[in-house]
PDB file of C-alpha atoms in Angstrom:
ATOM      1  CA  MET R   1     100.661  75.022  84.641  1.00  0.00           C
ATOM      2  CA  ILE R   2     104.316  74.092  84.218  1.00  0.00           C
ATOM      3  CA  GLU R   3     104.440  75.856  80.856  1.00  0.00           C
ATOM      4  CA  ALA R   4     103.022  79.029  82.428  1.00  0.00           C
ATOM      5  CA  VAL R   5     105.679  78.924  85.163  1.00  0.00           C
ATOM      6  CA  LYS R   6     108.437  78.385  82.598  1.00  0.00           C
ATOM      7  CA  TYR R   7     107.053  81.270  80.547  1.00  0.00           C
ATOM      8  CA  GLY R   8     106.858  83.512  83.622  1.00  0.00           C
ATOM      9  CA  PHE R   9     110.463  82.933  84.641  1.00  0.00           C
ATOM     10  CA  ALA R  10     111.819  82.956  81.077  1.00  0.00           C
ATOM     11  CA  ASN R  11     110.265  86.408  80.590  1.00  0.00           C
ATOM     12  CA  TYR R  12     110.721  87.624  84.154  1.00  0.00           C
ATOM     13  CA  ALA R  13     111.840  91.140  83.181  1.00  0.00           C
ATOM     14  CA  ARG R  14     109.981  91.616  79.884  1.00  0.00           C
ATOM     15  CA  PHE R  15     107.367  94.302  80.203  1.00  0.00           C
ATOM     16  CA  ASP R  16     106.605  94.445  76.487  1.00  0.00           C
ATOM     17  CA  GLY R  17     104.334  92.080  74.632  1.00  0.00           C
ATOM     18  CA  ARG R  18     101.256  90.303  75.911  1.00  0.00           C
ATOM     19  CA  THR R  19     100.223  87.331  78.046  1.00  0.00           C
ATOM     20  CA  ASP R  20      96.972  85.541  77.292  1.00  0.00           C
ATOM     21  CA  ARG R  21      94.355  84.973  79.967  1.00  0.00           C
ATOM     22  CA  ALA R  22      94.921  81.218  80.368  1.00  0.00           C
ATOM     23  CA  THR R  23      98.687  81.549  80.816  1.00  0.00           C
ATOM     24  CA  PHE R  24      98.197  84.347  83.321  1.00  0.00           C
ATOM     25  CA  TRP R  25      95.721  82.380  85.468  1.00  0.00           C
ATOM     26  CA  TRP R  26      97.840  79.206  85.387  1.00  0.00           C
ATOM     27  CA  TRP R  27     100.721  81.383  86.628  1.00  0.00           C
ATOM     28  CA  VAL R  28      98.523  82.792  89.415  1.00  0.00           C
ATOM     29  CA  LEU R  29      97.493  79.275  90.458  1.00  0.00           C
ATOM     30  CA  ALA R  30     101.148  78.222  90.618  1.00  0.00           C
ATOM     31  CA  VAL R  31     101.992  81.285  92.742  1.00  0.00           C
ATOM     32  CA  VAL R  32      99.107  80.580  95.138  1.00  0.00           C
ATOM     33  CA  LEU R  33     100.174  76.940  95.505  1.00  0.00           C
ATOM     34  CA  ALA R  34     103.789  77.999  96.081  1.00  0.00           C
ATOM     35  CA  PHE R  35     102.698  80.421  98.817  1.00  0.00           C
ATOM     36  CA  LEU R  36     100.577  77.713 100.399  1.00  0.00           C
ATOM     37  CA  ALA R  37     103.588  75.391 100.507  1.00  0.00           C
ATOM     38  CA  ALA R  38     105.842  78.168 101.856  1.00  0.00           C
ATOM     39  CA  THR R  39     103.325  78.989 104.581  1.00  0.00           C
ATOM     40  CA  ILE R  40     103.145  75.343 105.625  1.00  0.00           C
ATOM     41  CA  LEU R  41     106.948  75.149 105.745  1.00  0.00           C
ATOM     42  CA  ASP R  42     107.138  78.397 107.722  1.00  0.00           C
ATOM     43  CA  GLY R  43     104.550  77.079 110.193  1.00  0.00           C
ATOM     44  CA  GLY R  44     106.745  74.080 110.892  1.00  0.00           C
ATOM     45  CA  LEU R  45     109.441  76.371 112.248  1.00  0.00           C
ATOM     46  CA  ALA R  46     107.807  76.804 115.692  1.00  0.00           C
ATOM     47  CA  ASN R  47     109.530  80.211 115.951  1.00  0.00           C
ATOM     48  CA  GLY R  48     106.492  82.113 114.768  1.00  0.00           C
ATOM     49  CA  ARG R  49     108.392  85.322 114.100  1.00  0.00           C
ATOM     50  CA  MET R  50     110.406  84.325 111.067  1.00  0.00           C
ATOM     51  CA  GLU R  51     108.920  83.328 107.745  1.00  0.00           C
ATOM     52  CA  PRO R  52     112.006  82.547 105.665  1.00  0.00           C
ATOM     53  CA  PHE R  53     110.282  80.461 102.985  1.00  0.00           C
ATOM     54  CA  SER R  54     107.548  83.017 102.339  1.00  0.00           C
ATOM     55  CA  THR R  55     110.078  85.849 102.317  1.00  0.00           C
ATOM     56  CA  LEU R  56     112.288  84.034  99.837  1.00  0.00           C
ATOM     57  CA  LEU R  57     109.287  83.285  97.636  1.00  0.00           C
ATOM     58  CA  VAL R  58     108.263  86.959  97.604  1.00  0.00           C
ATOM     59  CA  LEU R  59     111.767  87.908  96.492  1.00  0.00           C
ATOM     60  CA  VAL R  60     111.759  85.282  93.735  1.00  0.00           C
ATOM     61  CA  ILE R  61     108.209  85.914  92.498  1.00  0.00           C
ATOM     62  CA  PHE R  62     107.960  89.724  92.695  1.00  0.00           C
ATOM     63  CA  LEU R  63     109.470  90.768  89.349  1.00  0.00           C
ATOM     64  CA  PRO R  64     108.082  87.892  87.242  1.00  0.00           C
ATOM     65  CA  HIS R  65     104.608  88.434  88.722  1.00  0.00           C
ATOM     66  CA  LEU R  66     104.757  92.160  88.057  1.00  0.00           C
ATOM     67  CA  ALA R  67     105.862  91.572  84.455  1.00  0.00           C
ATOM     68  CA  MET R  68     103.144  88.961  83.940  1.00  0.00           C
ATOM     69  CA  GLY R  69     100.504  91.403  85.203  1.00  0.00           C
ATOM     70  CA  VAL R  70     101.738  94.176  82.909  1.00  0.00           C
ATOM     71  CA  ARG R  71     101.708  91.853  79.896  1.00  0.00           C
ATOM     72  CA  ARG R  72      98.192  90.685  80.806  1.00  0.00           C
ATOM     73  CA  LEU R  73      97.043  94.313  80.887  1.00  0.00           C
ATOM     74  CA  HIS R  74      98.635  94.806  77.474  1.00  0.00           C
ATOM     75  CA  ASP R  75      96.625  91.846  76.175  1.00  0.00           C
ATOM     76  CA  ILE R  76      93.384  93.667  77.013  1.00  0.00           C
ATOM     77  CA  ASN R  77      94.724  96.892  75.447  1.00  0.00           C
ATOM     78  CA  ARG R  78      95.495  98.665  78.726  1.00  0.00           C
ATOM     79  CA  THR R  79      98.741 100.344  79.604  1.00  0.00           C
ATOM     80  CA  GLY R  80     100.908  98.501  82.103  1.00  0.00           C
ATOM     81  CA  TRP R  81     100.762 101.463  84.455  1.00  0.00           C
ATOM     82  CA  TRP R  82      97.333 100.205  85.546  1.00  0.00           C
ATOM     83  CA  VAL R  83      99.203  97.623  87.630  1.00  0.00           C
ATOM     84  CA  LEU R  84      99.816 100.460  90.112  1.00  0.00           C
ATOM     85  CA  ALA R  85      96.086 100.374  90.892  1.00  0.00           C
ATOM     86  CA  GLY R  86      96.965  97.393  93.078  1.00  0.00           C
ATOM     87  CA  LEU R  87      98.464  99.880  95.539  1.00  0.00           C
ATOM     88  CA  ILE R  88      94.967 101.188  96.303  1.00  0.00           C
ATOM     89  CA  PRO R  89      93.551  99.001  99.065  1.00  0.00           C
ATOM     90  CA  PHE R  90      90.546  96.880  98.123  1.00  0.00           C
ATOM     91  CA  PHE R  91      89.259  98.910  95.133  1.00  0.00           C
ATOM     92  CA  GLY R  92      92.544  98.685  93.254  1.00  0.00           C
ATOM     93  CA  THR R  93      92.627  94.932  93.728  1.00  0.00           C
ATOM     94  CA  LEU R  94      89.028  94.619  92.520  1.00  0.00           C
ATOM     95  CA  LEU R  95      89.796  96.759  89.475  1.00  0.00           C
ATOM     96  CA  LEU R  96      92.818  94.639  88.557  1.00  0.00           C
ATOM     97  CA  LEU R  97      90.814  91.463  89.061  1.00  0.00           C
ATOM     98  CA  PHE R  98      88.168  92.859  86.705  1.00  0.00           C
ATOM     99  CA  PHE R  99      90.848  93.685  84.123  1.00  0.00           C
ATOM    100  CA  TYR R 100      92.606  90.327  84.437  1.00  0.00           C
ATOM    101  CA  VAL R 101      89.450  88.302  83.689  1.00  0.00           C
ATOM    102  CA  GLN R 102      88.692  90.225  80.496  1.00  0.00           C
ATOM    103  CA  PRO R 103      89.155  88.452  77.151  1.00  0.00           C
ATOM    104  CA  SER R 104      92.008  89.429  74.864  1.00  0.00           C
ATOM    105  CA  HIS R 105      91.523  92.547  72.767  1.00  0.00           C
ATOM    106  CA  PRO R 106      92.890  92.693  69.197  1.00  0.00           C
ATOM    107  CA  ALA R 107      94.087  96.276  69.684  1.00  0.00           C
ATOM    108  CA  GLY R 108      96.515  94.957  72.308  1.00  0.00           C
ATOM    109  CA  GLU R 109      98.837  94.123  69.416  1.00  0.00           C
ATOM    110  CA  ARG R 110     100.175  97.662  69.744  1.00  0.00           C
ATOM    111  CA  PHE R 111     102.132  96.458  72.792  1.00  0.00           C
ATOM    112  CA  ASP R 112     103.859  93.651  70.893  1.00  0.00           C
ATOM    113  CA  PRO R 113     107.580  94.168  70.334  1.00  0.00           C
ATOM    114  CA  PRO R 114     108.369  95.279  66.801  1.00  0.00           C
ATOM    115  CA  GLY R 115     109.137  92.423  64.475  1.00  0.00           C
ATOM    116  CA  PRO R 116     111.998  92.284  62.013  1.00  0.00           C
ATOM    117  CA  ALA R 117     111.865  94.721  59.115  1.00  0.00           C
ATOM    118  CA  PRO R 118     110.157  93.257  56.073  1.00  0.00           C
ATOM    119  CA  MET R 119     112.467  91.979  53.396  1.00  0.00           C
ATOM    120  CA  PRO R 120     112.505  93.990  50.180  1.00  0.00           C
ATOM    121  CA  PRO R 121     110.903  92.216  47.232  1.00  0.00           C
ATOM    122  CA  GLU R 122     113.166  90.189  45.002  1.00  0.00           C
ATOM    123  CA  PRO R 123     114.072  92.008  41.799  1.00  0.00           C
ATOM    124  CA  PRO R 124     112.732  90.372  38.654  1.00  0.00           C
ATOM    125  CA  PRO R 125     115.253  88.105  36.925  1.00  0.00           C
ATOM    126  CA  ALA R 126     117.309  89.771  34.227  1.00  0.00           C
ATOM    127  CA  ALA R 127     116.275  88.768  30.738  1.00  0.00           C
TER     128      ALA R 127
END
C-alpha cells in the first residue's frame, strides 16, 4: 500500500500512461483509510460545523486521485475523459466502478508516453 501511495503522489499530475489494477486499488484503500482517520479527528473537534482535516485531505488527494483514475482507465484502453462519468449521480459511479475492476487490456499501451527514439544501427566496421 505504501508503494501505491508513493506512486500516486510521485505522479500526481501525470495523466498519461497507465496504472495497473492492484496499484489503483491499494491507492483507493489508502485514501479510504485516510478519510476515516480525518473523520475521526474532525469528530473530536466538538464544533460540528468545521471539518478541517477532511477538507485538507480533499485538497491534498484531489489531483493525485483524479490522475490515478485517468491512468487506470487508460490501462483498460478507455480514454481518461470517462472519469467525468463520476459526475453523474449513482450511475456514473457504478460505471466507473465497473471500469476500474476490469483487467488490463494490451491495447492500453497506446496511452503510454512515447519512449526514446530507437538508436540507428551501428555501421559495419571498415575493412
